[in-house]
Short mmCIF file of C-alpha atoms and ligand atoms in Angstrom, two decimals:
data_model
loop_
_atom_site.label_atom_id
_atom_site.label_comp_id
_atom_site.label_asym_id
_atom_site.label_seq_id
_atom_site.Cartn_x
_atom_site.Cartn_y
_atom_site.Cartn_z
CA UNK A 1 60.53 -12.40 -36.93
CA UNK A 2 58.80 -15.77 -36.27
CA UNK A 3 54.89 -15.42 -35.89
CA UNK A 4 53.09 -15.75 -32.69
CA UNK A 5 52.15 -19.68 -32.14
CA UNK A 6 48.30 -20.26 -33.15
CA UNK A 7 45.84 -21.37 -30.52
CA UNK A 8 44.16 -23.95 -32.65
CA UNK A 9 44.75 -25.85 -35.74
CA UNK A 10 42.47 -27.18 -38.62
CA UNK A 11 43.76 -30.20 -40.67
CA UNK A 12 41.92 -30.28 -43.92
CA UNK A 13 40.49 -27.37 -46.04
CA UNK A 14 37.66 -29.16 -47.84
CA UNK A 15 34.51 -27.49 -48.01
CA UNK A 16 33.34 -28.04 -44.28
CA UNK A 17 37.11 -27.60 -42.98
CA UNK A 18 37.51 -24.11 -44.86
CA UNK A 19 33.92 -23.02 -43.62
CA UNK A 20 34.77 -24.12 -40.06
CA UNK A 21 38.36 -22.37 -40.30
CA UNK A 22 36.81 -18.97 -41.32
CA UNK A 23 34.38 -19.41 -38.43
CA UNK A 24 37.08 -19.91 -35.67
CA UNK A 25 39.64 -17.06 -37.37
CA UNK A 26 36.39 -14.72 -37.20
CA UNK A 27 36.13 -15.39 -33.67
CA UNK A 28 39.44 -14.01 -33.10
CA UNK A 29 41.64 -17.15 -32.56
CA UNK A 30 45.08 -17.37 -33.81
CA UNK A 31 44.70 -20.48 -36.46
CA UNK A 32 46.91 -22.66 -38.27
CA UNK A 33 45.27 -24.36 -41.28
CA UNK A 34 46.92 -27.51 -43.00
CA UNK A 35 46.00 -29.33 -46.43
CA UNK A 36 48.27 -31.60 -48.46
CA UNK A 37 49.76 -30.43 -51.62
CA UNK A 38 48.99 -33.44 -53.58
CA UNK A 39 48.12 -33.68 -57.17
CA UNK A 40 45.10 -31.38 -57.79
CA UNK A 41 45.42 -29.90 -54.43
CA UNK A 42 48.43 -27.90 -54.61
CA UNK A 43 46.70 -24.55 -54.81
CA UNK A 44 44.24 -25.31 -51.73
CA UNK A 45 45.96 -23.57 -48.96
CA UNK A 46 47.20 -20.64 -50.91
CA UNK A 47 43.85 -19.93 -52.25
CA UNK A 48 42.07 -20.25 -48.83
CA UNK A 49 44.55 -17.73 -47.72
CA UNK A 50 44.17 -15.41 -50.47
CA UNK A 51 40.19 -15.69 -50.35
CA UNK A 52 40.43 -14.74 -46.46
CA UNK A 53 43.23 -12.25 -46.69
CA UNK A 54 41.24 -10.12 -44.49
CA UNK A 55 41.78 -12.44 -41.60
CA UNK A 56 45.44 -11.75 -40.74
CA UNK A 57 45.28 -14.58 -37.69
CA UNK A 58 45.41 -17.55 -40.06
CA UNK A 59 48.79 -19.46 -41.05
CA UNK A 60 48.74 -21.82 -43.76
CA UNK A 61 50.60 -24.86 -44.27
CA UNK A 62 51.39 -27.69 -46.53
CA UNK A 63 53.98 -29.19 -44.30
CA UNK A 64 52.69 -31.15 -41.50
CA UNK A 65 55.63 -30.83 -39.11
CA UNK A 66 55.56 -27.02 -39.61
CA UNK A 67 51.84 -26.98 -39.13
CA UNK A 68 52.29 -28.87 -35.93
CA UNK A 69 55.23 -26.62 -34.72
CA UNK A 70 53.29 -23.57 -35.46
CA UNK A 71 50.55 -24.49 -32.77
CA UNK A 72 50.69 -23.69 -28.93
CA UNK A 73 50.96 -26.62 -26.57
CA UNK A 74 48.79 -28.34 -25.68
CA UNK A 75 48.07 -28.44 -29.35
CA UNK A 76 44.34 -28.54 -30.43
CA UNK A 77 43.70 -29.74 -33.77
CA UNK A 78 40.37 -30.22 -35.41
CA UNK A 79 40.69 -32.95 -38.31
CA UNK A 80 37.98 -32.24 -41.05
CA UNK A 81 38.70 -35.07 -43.54
CA UNK A 82 36.20 -37.75 -45.04
CA UNK A 83 35.13 -40.35 -42.54
CA UNK A 84 36.59 -43.98 -43.11
CA UNK A 85 40.06 -45.53 -43.30
CA UNK A 86 41.50 -41.85 -44.40
CA UNK A 87 41.19 -40.76 -40.67
CA UNK A 88 43.45 -43.82 -39.66
CA UNK A 89 45.83 -42.87 -42.16
CA UNK A 90 46.00 -39.38 -40.96
CA UNK A 91 46.13 -40.52 -37.23
CA UNK A 92 49.01 -42.63 -38.15
CA UNK A 93 51.23 -39.77 -39.33
CA UNK A 94 49.91 -37.15 -36.87
CA UNK A 95 50.10 -38.83 -33.68
CA UNK A 96 53.86 -39.39 -33.75
CA UNK A 97 54.53 -35.82 -34.46
CA UNK A 98 52.51 -34.83 -31.64
CA UNK A 99 53.28 -34.10 -28.03
CA UNK A 100 51.76 -35.78 -24.74
CA UNK A 101 48.52 -34.06 -23.52
CA UNK A 102 47.77 -32.58 -27.20
CA UNK A 103 44.06 -33.18 -28.30
CA UNK A 104 42.94 -34.33 -31.71
CA UNK A 105 39.32 -33.58 -32.52
CA UNK A 106 37.85 -35.73 -35.49
CA UNK A 107 35.05 -33.47 -36.80
CA UNK A 108 33.95 -36.09 -39.44
CA UNK A 109 30.88 -38.37 -39.47
CA UNK A 110 33.12 -41.12 -38.22
CA UNK A 111 31.33 -44.41 -36.69
CA UNK A 112 31.32 -44.31 -33.11
CA UNK A 113 32.93 -47.82 -32.99
CA UNK A 114 35.91 -46.32 -34.89
CA UNK A 115 35.87 -43.36 -32.64
CA UNK A 116 36.12 -45.65 -29.63
CA UNK A 117 38.93 -47.49 -30.94
CA UNK A 118 40.76 -44.30 -32.15
CA UNK A 119 40.26 -42.71 -28.80
CA UNK A 120 41.87 -45.82 -27.17
CA UNK A 121 44.70 -45.69 -29.69
CA UNK A 122 45.51 -42.08 -29.09
CA UNK A 123 45.14 -42.29 -25.26
CA UNK A 124 47.86 -45.28 -25.23
CA UNK A 125 50.08 -42.69 -26.88
CA UNK A 126 49.24 -39.77 -24.30
CA UNK A 127 47.11 -38.09 -27.07
CA UNK A 128 43.57 -36.90 -26.11
CA UNK A 129 40.94 -37.65 -28.73
CA UNK A 130 37.53 -36.09 -29.09
CA UNK A 131 34.97 -37.39 -31.52
CA UNK A 132 32.65 -34.76 -32.14
CA UNK A 133 29.83 -34.76 -34.53
CA UNK A 134 29.38 -31.42 -36.26
CA UNK A 135 26.17 -30.83 -38.11
CA UNK A 136 24.74 -28.01 -40.28
CA UNK A 137 26.61 -28.57 -43.82
CA UNK A 138 28.64 -25.85 -45.06
CA UNK A 139 26.27 -22.87 -43.88
CA UNK A 140 26.22 -24.12 -40.59
CA UNK A 141 29.93 -24.61 -40.17
CA UNK A 142 30.64 -21.34 -41.43
CA UNK A 143 27.92 -19.36 -39.37
CA UNK A 144 27.42 -21.69 -36.35
CA UNK A 145 27.02 -25.46 -36.40
CA UNK A 146 25.50 -28.02 -33.72
CA UNK A 147 28.70 -29.62 -31.98
CA UNK A 148 28.46 -32.98 -30.32
CA UNK A 149 31.87 -33.60 -28.77
CA UNK A 150 32.71 -36.88 -27.00
CA UNK A 151 35.72 -38.19 -25.19
CA UNK A 152 37.10 -37.08 -21.71
CA UNK A 153 35.58 -34.11 -19.96
CA UNK A 154 38.91 -32.87 -18.95
CA UNK A 155 40.14 -32.92 -22.81
CA UNK A 156 36.62 -31.32 -23.55
CA UNK A 157 37.31 -28.57 -21.07
CA UNK A 158 40.53 -27.62 -22.87
CA UNK A 159 38.68 -26.99 -26.43
CA UNK A 160 35.35 -25.87 -25.10
CA UNK A 161 36.15 -22.33 -25.36
CA UNK A 162 36.94 -22.51 -29.38
CA UNK A 163 33.83 -25.20 -30.04
CA UNK A 164 31.56 -23.11 -28.03
CA UNK A 165 32.18 -19.96 -29.70
CA UNK A 166 31.86 -21.34 -33.18
CA UNK A 167 28.49 -22.95 -32.53
CA UNK A 168 25.03 -21.76 -33.22
CA UNK A 169 23.03 -20.18 -30.45
CA UNK A 170 19.72 -21.67 -29.02
CA UNK A 171 16.78 -19.45 -28.26
CA UNK A 172 18.23 -18.23 -25.09
CA UNK A 173 21.67 -17.58 -26.17
CA UNK A 174 23.25 -20.60 -25.20
CA UNK A 175 25.80 -22.25 -27.50
CA UNK A 176 24.71 -25.34 -29.34
CA UNK A 177 27.76 -27.33 -28.11
CA UNK A 178 27.82 -29.27 -25.06
CA UNK A 179 30.24 -32.07 -23.70
CA UNK A 180 28.13 -35.32 -24.81
CA UNK A 181 29.83 -37.88 -23.00
CA UNK A 182 32.69 -40.51 -23.01
CA UNK A 183 34.59 -41.85 -26.01
CA UNK A 184 32.36 -42.61 -28.99
CA UNK A 185 29.23 -40.84 -27.71
CA UNK A 186 29.62 -37.64 -29.53
CA UNK A 187 29.65 -39.46 -33.04
CA UNK A 188 26.91 -42.11 -31.83
CA UNK A 189 24.58 -39.13 -31.24
CA UNK A 190 25.52 -37.49 -34.58
CA UNK A 191 24.62 -40.95 -36.40
CA UNK A 192 21.28 -40.80 -34.55
CA UNK A 193 20.84 -36.97 -35.56
CA UNK A 194 21.39 -38.39 -39.25
CA UNK A 195 18.96 -41.10 -38.68
CA UNK A 196 16.37 -38.89 -37.51
CA UNK A 197 17.29 -36.61 -40.61
CA UNK A 198 16.88 -39.44 -42.83
CA UNK A 199 13.17 -40.27 -41.53
CA UNK A 200 12.17 -36.15 -41.49
CA UNK A 201 13.38 -36.04 -45.24
CA UNK A 202 11.45 -39.41 -46.14
CA UNK A 203 8.19 -38.18 -44.59
CA UNK A 204 8.31 -35.02 -46.49
CA UNK A 205 9.15 -36.96 -49.50
CA UNK A 206 5.96 -39.33 -49.03
CA UNK A 207 3.77 -36.36 -48.35
CA UNK A 208 5.13 -34.73 -51.50
CA UNK A 209 4.43 -37.93 -53.41
CA UNK A 210 0.85 -38.22 -52.05
CA UNK A 211 0.05 -34.49 -52.40
CA UNK A 212 1.61 -34.33 -55.85
CA UNK A 213 -1.30 -36.57 -56.96
CA UNK A 214 -3.77 -33.69 -56.84
CA UNK A 215 -1.56 -30.58 -56.25
CA UNK A 216 1.13 -28.66 -58.06
CA UNK A 217 4.63 -28.01 -56.45
CA UNK A 218 3.43 -24.53 -55.60
CA UNK A 219 0.30 -25.57 -54.00
CA UNK A 220 2.13 -28.04 -51.92
CA UNK A 221 4.85 -25.26 -51.31
CA UNK A 222 1.97 -23.05 -49.79
CA UNK A 223 0.90 -25.94 -47.49
CA UNK A 224 4.27 -26.64 -45.93
CA UNK A 225 4.82 -22.74 -45.74
CA UNK A 226 1.81 -22.70 -43.47
CA UNK A 227 2.67 -25.60 -41.18
CA UNK A 228 6.29 -24.01 -40.94
CA UNK A 229 4.67 -21.08 -39.57
CA UNK A 230 3.43 -23.14 -36.42
CA UNK A 231 4.52 -25.95 -34.03
CA UNK A 232 5.76 -28.07 -37.31
CA UNK A 233 8.19 -25.64 -38.12
CA UNK A 234 11.78 -27.12 -39.00
CA UNK A 235 14.71 -26.46 -41.10
CA UNK A 236 13.90 -29.42 -43.45
CA UNK A 237 10.20 -28.21 -43.88
CA UNK A 238 11.73 -24.64 -44.52
CA UNK A 239 14.26 -25.69 -47.25
CA UNK A 240 11.62 -27.98 -48.94
CA UNK A 241 9.40 -24.98 -49.51
CA UNK A 242 12.36 -23.51 -51.35
CA UNK A 243 12.86 -26.49 -53.09
CA UNK A 244 9.35 -26.89 -54.38
CA UNK A 245 9.47 -23.33 -55.62
CA UNK A 246 12.94 -23.40 -57.36
CA UNK A 247 12.51 -22.95 -61.22
CA UNK A 248 14.73 -23.24 -63.90
CA UNK A 249 13.65 -21.61 -66.88
CA UNK A 250 9.72 -22.44 -67.20
CA UNK A 251 10.19 -25.76 -65.07
CA UNK A 252 10.42 -26.81 -61.63
CA UNK A 253 14.07 -27.96 -60.77
CA UNK A 254 12.48 -30.63 -58.78
CA UNK A 255 10.88 -32.08 -61.61
CA UNK A 256 14.14 -32.59 -63.58
CA UNK A 257 15.96 -34.14 -60.59
CA UNK A 258 16.46 -38.27 -61.18
CA UNK A 259 14.66 -39.99 -58.52
CA UNK A 260 17.63 -41.93 -57.29
CA UNK A 261 18.45 -41.04 -53.38
CA UNK A 262 22.11 -41.15 -52.56
CA UNK A 263 23.40 -41.93 -48.92
CA UNK A 264 26.90 -41.88 -47.34
CA UNK A 265 25.80 -44.36 -44.68
CA UNK A 266 24.81 -42.88 -41.36
CA UNK A 267 21.35 -43.77 -41.89
CA UNK A 268 22.28 -47.38 -42.23
CA UNK A 269 24.75 -47.14 -39.18
CA UNK A 270 21.76 -46.10 -37.16
CA UNK A 271 19.63 -49.23 -38.23
CA UNK A 272 22.60 -51.39 -37.55
CA UNK A 273 23.18 -50.15 -34.22
CA UNK A 274 19.42 -50.52 -33.51
CA UNK A 275 19.49 -54.14 -34.61
CA UNK A 276 22.70 -54.46 -32.35
CA UNK A 277 21.13 -53.13 -29.47
CA UNK A 278 17.93 -54.94 -30.06
CA UNK A 279 15.60 -52.08 -30.14
CA UNK A 280 12.83 -51.17 -32.80
CA UNK A 281 13.95 -48.66 -35.10
CA UNK A 282 11.53 -49.10 -37.93
CA UNK A 283 11.30 -45.85 -39.13
CA UNK A 284 14.95 -45.29 -39.80
CA UNK A 285 15.44 -48.56 -41.51
CA UNK A 286 12.22 -47.89 -43.64
CA UNK A 287 13.81 -44.47 -44.57
CA UNK A 288 16.97 -46.31 -45.61
CA UNK A 289 15.39 -48.79 -47.43
CA UNK A 290 13.22 -46.46 -49.42
CA UNK A 291 16.65 -44.70 -50.50
CA UNK A 292 18.03 -48.23 -51.57
CA UNK A 293 14.64 -48.89 -53.33
CA UNK A 294 14.75 -45.64 -55.33
CA UNK A 295 18.43 -46.39 -56.56
CA UNK A 296 16.71 -49.50 -58.64
CA UNK A 297 15.73 -47.11 -61.44
CA UNK A 298 16.18 -49.58 -64.33
CA UNK A 299 14.00 -52.26 -62.53
CA UNK A 300 11.22 -49.89 -61.33
CA UNK A 301 11.14 -48.59 -65.06
CA UNK A 302 10.70 -52.28 -66.32
CA UNK A 303 8.39 -53.24 -63.78
CA UNK A 304 6.17 -50.35 -64.15
CA UNK A 305 4.82 -51.76 -67.41
CA UNK A 306 3.19 -54.34 -65.63
CA UNK A 307 0.88 -51.97 -63.92
CA UNK A 308 -2.21 -49.90 -65.02
CA UNK A 309 -1.58 -45.93 -65.59
CA UNK A 310 -1.83 -44.39 -62.20
CA UNK A 311 -4.89 -42.64 -61.28
CA UNK A 312 -4.79 -39.05 -60.22
CA UNK A 313 -6.98 -38.05 -57.14
CA UNK A 314 -10.09 -36.86 -57.88
CA UNK A 315 -11.11 -35.99 -54.28
CA UNK A 316 -9.49 -33.13 -52.61
CA UNK A 317 -7.02 -34.33 -50.28
CA UNK A 318 -7.56 -33.60 -46.54
CA UNK A 319 -4.90 -31.26 -45.65
CA UNK A 320 -5.92 -30.89 -41.83
CA UNK A 321 -5.67 -34.93 -41.63
CA UNK A 322 -2.32 -34.91 -43.72
CA UNK A 323 -1.18 -32.45 -41.12
CA UNK A 324 -2.08 -34.29 -38.02
CA UNK A 325 -0.37 -37.54 -39.61
CA UNK A 326 2.71 -35.71 -40.13
CA UNK A 327 2.84 -34.69 -36.62
CA UNK A 328 2.21 -38.09 -35.52
CA UNK A 329 4.94 -39.62 -37.58
CA UNK A 330 7.67 -36.87 -36.65
CA UNK A 331 6.78 -37.83 -32.85
CA UNK A 332 7.38 -41.52 -33.36
CA UNK A 333 10.68 -40.66 -35.41
CA UNK A 334 11.94 -38.83 -32.38
CA UNK A 335 10.79 -41.45 -30.01
CA UNK A 336 12.60 -44.08 -31.61
CA UNK A 337 15.60 -41.84 -32.18
CA UNK A 338 15.80 -40.70 -28.48
CA UNK A 339 15.20 -44.15 -27.38
CA UNK A 340 18.08 -45.68 -29.33
CA UNK A 341 20.39 -42.98 -27.69
CA UNK A 342 19.10 -43.98 -24.19
CA UNK A 343 19.53 -47.78 -24.84
CA UNK A 344 23.08 -47.03 -25.96
CA UNK A 345 23.64 -44.67 -23.00
CA UNK A 346 22.61 -47.56 -20.84
CA UNK A 347 24.54 -50.34 -22.42
CA UNK A 348 27.63 -48.15 -22.66
CA UNK A 349 27.35 -46.33 -19.33
CA UNK A 350 27.70 -42.94 -21.11
CA UNK A 351 25.24 -41.28 -18.95
CA UNK A 352 23.68 -38.88 -21.92
CA UNK A 353 21.68 -36.01 -21.05
CA UNK A 354 18.82 -35.96 -23.48
CA UNK A 355 17.39 -32.62 -22.43
CA UNK A 356 20.95 -31.08 -23.36
CA UNK A 357 20.95 -33.27 -26.57
CA UNK A 358 17.51 -31.52 -27.82
CA UNK A 359 18.97 -28.24 -26.79
CA UNK A 360 21.94 -28.42 -28.77
CA UNK A 361 19.90 -29.83 -31.59
CA UNK A 362 17.53 -26.91 -31.61
CA UNK A 363 19.66 -24.81 -33.64
CA UNK A 364 22.60 -25.09 -36.14
CA UNK A 365 21.69 -28.58 -37.09
CA UNK A 366 19.58 -30.08 -40.07
CA UNK A 367 17.02 -31.51 -37.60
CA UNK A 368 16.49 -28.43 -35.79
CA UNK A 369 12.76 -27.61 -35.19
CA UNK A 370 10.33 -26.20 -32.89
CA UNK A 371 9.60 -29.83 -31.40
CA UNK A 372 13.37 -30.06 -30.50
CA UNK A 373 12.69 -26.90 -28.52
CA UNK A 374 9.71 -28.69 -26.76
CA UNK A 375 11.85 -31.89 -26.11
CA UNK A 376 14.58 -29.93 -24.46
CA UNK A 377 11.74 -28.91 -21.57
CA UNK A 378 10.18 -32.15 -21.76
CA UNK A 379 13.16 -34.17 -21.38
CA UNK A 380 14.01 -32.42 -17.79
CA UNK A 381 11.16 -34.44 -16.51
CA UNK A 382 10.62 -37.36 -18.70
CA UNK A 383 12.77 -40.18 -19.94
CA UNK A 384 10.87 -40.98 -23.19
CA UNK A 385 8.75 -39.27 -25.62
CA UNK A 386 6.03 -41.75 -24.76
CA UNK A 387 5.74 -40.37 -20.89
CA UNK A 388 5.44 -36.75 -22.02
CA UNK A 389 1.79 -35.85 -21.76
CA UNK A 390 1.86 -33.44 -24.76
CA UNK A 391 3.27 -36.28 -26.84
CA UNK A 392 0.81 -38.79 -25.90
CA UNK A 393 -2.21 -36.59 -26.34
CA UNK A 394 -0.92 -35.51 -29.93
CA UNK A 395 -0.31 -39.43 -30.81
CA UNK A 396 -3.69 -40.36 -29.64
CA UNK A 397 -5.64 -37.72 -31.46
CA UNK A 398 -3.87 -38.15 -34.67
CA UNK A 399 -4.15 -41.90 -35.05
CA UNK A 400 -7.24 -41.86 -37.24
CA UNK A 401 -5.93 -39.16 -39.47
CA UNK A 402 -2.77 -41.31 -39.81
CA UNK A 403 -4.95 -44.17 -41.09
CA UNK A 404 -6.62 -41.82 -43.64
CA UNK A 405 -3.15 -40.78 -44.89
CA UNK A 406 -1.86 -44.31 -45.33
CA UNK A 407 -5.36 -45.53 -46.81
CA UNK A 408 -4.83 -42.64 -49.36
CA UNK A 409 -1.31 -44.14 -50.39
CA UNK A 410 -3.12 -47.75 -50.74
CA UNK A 411 -5.69 -46.46 -52.97
CA UNK A 412 -3.33 -44.16 -55.28
CA UNK A 413 -0.31 -46.54 -55.07
CA UNK A 414 1.99 -44.15 -53.16
CA UNK A 415 4.25 -45.87 -50.78
CA UNK A 416 4.26 -44.69 -47.23
CA UNK A 417 7.41 -46.38 -45.89
CA UNK A 418 7.84 -44.21 -42.83
CA UNK A 419 4.20 -43.04 -42.16
CA UNK A 420 3.21 -46.91 -42.12
CA UNK A 421 6.27 -47.75 -40.05
CA UNK A 422 4.89 -45.08 -37.52
CA UNK A 423 1.59 -46.49 -37.46
CA UNK A 424 2.61 -50.25 -37.23
CA UNK A 425 5.05 -49.26 -34.24
CA UNK A 426 2.42 -47.44 -32.84
CA UNK A 427 -0.32 -49.94 -32.97
CA UNK A 428 2.07 -52.73 -31.53
CA UNK A 429 3.42 -50.42 -28.64
CA UNK A 430 -0.27 -49.66 -27.90
CA UNK A 431 -1.52 -53.42 -28.00
CA UNK A 432 -1.63 -55.69 -24.78
CA UNK A 433 -1.55 -59.00 -26.56
CA UNK A 434 0.33 -59.63 -29.86
CA UNK A 435 0.93 -62.70 -32.10
CA UNK A 436 4.24 -63.32 -30.75
CA UNK A 437 2.85 -66.21 -28.93
CA UNK A 438 2.63 -67.92 -32.49
CA UNK A 439 6.23 -67.20 -33.23
CA UNK A 440 7.48 -68.67 -29.83
CA UNK A 441 5.18 -71.57 -30.48
CA UNK A 442 6.85 -72.15 -33.96
CA UNK A 443 10.43 -71.53 -32.41
CA UNK A 444 9.72 -74.13 -30.03
CA UNK A 445 8.13 -76.59 -32.42
CA UNK A 446 11.11 -76.63 -34.78
CA UNK A 447 13.83 -76.03 -32.39
CA UNK A 448 12.99 -76.44 -28.77
CA UNK A 449 13.68 -72.76 -28.10
CA UNK A 450 11.10 -72.91 -25.15
CA UNK A 451 8.69 -70.45 -24.39
CA UNK A 452 7.06 -68.60 -21.36
CA UNK A 453 3.32 -68.87 -20.45
CA UNK A 454 1.00 -66.59 -19.45
CA UNK A 455 -0.08 -68.56 -16.43
CA UNK A 456 3.33 -69.12 -15.07
CA UNK A 457 6.04 -66.64 -13.76
CA UNK A 458 8.05 -65.00 -16.65
CA UNK A 459 11.34 -66.55 -15.29
CA UNK A 460 10.03 -69.98 -16.04
CA UNK A 461 10.73 -71.55 -19.58
CA UNK A 462 8.83 -74.37 -21.13
CA UNK A 463 9.16 -76.90 -23.94
CA UNK A 464 5.99 -78.88 -25.47
CA UNK A 465 6.30 -82.34 -27.35
CA UNK A 466 4.30 -80.73 -30.39
C1 LIG B 1 24.52 -32.62 -41.16
C2 LIG B 1 24.22 -33.75 -42.25
C3 LIG B 1 25.37 -34.15 -42.86
C4 LIG B 1 25.04 -35.07 -44.06
C5 LIG B 1 24.86 -36.50 -43.75
C6 LIG B 1 23.81 -37.19 -44.44
O1 LIG B 1 24.23 -32.92 -39.91
O2 LIG B 1 25.07 -31.75 -41.47
O3 LIG B 1 23.66 -34.80 -41.44
O4 LIG B 1 26.25 -34.84 -41.95
O5 LIG B 1 23.72 -34.54 -44.64
O6 LIG B 1 26.26 -37.11 -43.90
O7 LIG B 1 24.35 -37.34 -45.70
P1 LIG B 1 23.59 -38.55 -46.82
O8 LIG B 1 22.28 -38.21 -46.90
O9 LIG B 1 24.48 -38.65 -48.00
O10 LIG B 1 23.84 -40.09 -46.08
#
């Protein structure tokens, strides 16, 4: 007797694919899963089925045609594979086997431009394509991620029940999955999510470096733990407390981890997008470069011989001032991140809803935080963090504390890539007259690039015989 057709399919049983498959099956959907049986992966599907034998609504396949035939039409297939050229290879074999009106969801961290291209390709073959950012790592995928789907709204409506049922819930019990906007917009906002994530991580790393000058891992953990009980609370702060406390034998595991940060590219994509759109995204770039610098370990070791041994901090660190600086820098990070999405939304006519975006980022994802809940409310009225009264007050009040934190870094030779970037950005954004008049003069001097004048309308351009 043939089995009843599945309501949904998952292509790829890697860590994220397996976790999300279990999540979907647990919600009661009849599910087909596929993984290739290539060398080294022969047992992936069988293993997955036997590990989850209590779920009798899953069918497993290593044959693509059988997998596709096992799914009810219009077929809904979530592909969970490594972002990059593999997605194109998979689409090339998948699309010819599908029928008009079927839906493919790419749940990986694909670049939004690739998603736009794939969306158009699939569309030209009568297939609906959704690029869905999914955040929350393995645990999120299993227990409730934040999901950011972009594509045609009609396609989304056909898969919304499944996606919304597996997502995390916000504070009001609403699902952390919502239709984001057309074509690559879902993957664009996931990319910016990751950029914000890079900065949030880097800020904590900079604080750890500063505080370590006079505090133990446990002492830092206590401070972070206290912050995490109030308005600064976030998932990344919470896990950092656990990381600081983790021991291996009589040592802290953190002290045994090599100081070379990896990356898979989404942080640099955010920075590139900001360059392309012509918008200052200084903190994300600083966070990406800080990771790159860390990877030059050999050079760092060699060069460190040139420098006098570091001083340890004698004076106790002013924790209140550091806390205020952290609050300040996080606000600037979110201001820059949301501003980037805003410009993309205008440029590509995506009509993004920032209150909704903050809401679906309030749980399930890596950058979930108390601040995100506040932003969900604030974005109902304001379009930019700089227009939010609550934010403005915090920034103005914390400026002098931020200076103190940066000064501490200067004194003790601790780099503050992101804290300094937030300060410079804030100073420039609150300064009427910058030195860009000199840049304009230089451009005009050597290249006749022209300049505008303060005593003439901005629409007029001048050139001087220097
Ligand atoms: C998430 C994460 C996840 C991953 C990123 C960043 O939202 O679940 O953002 O997607 O952490 O790919 O990874 P890298 O730090 O390796 O670039």
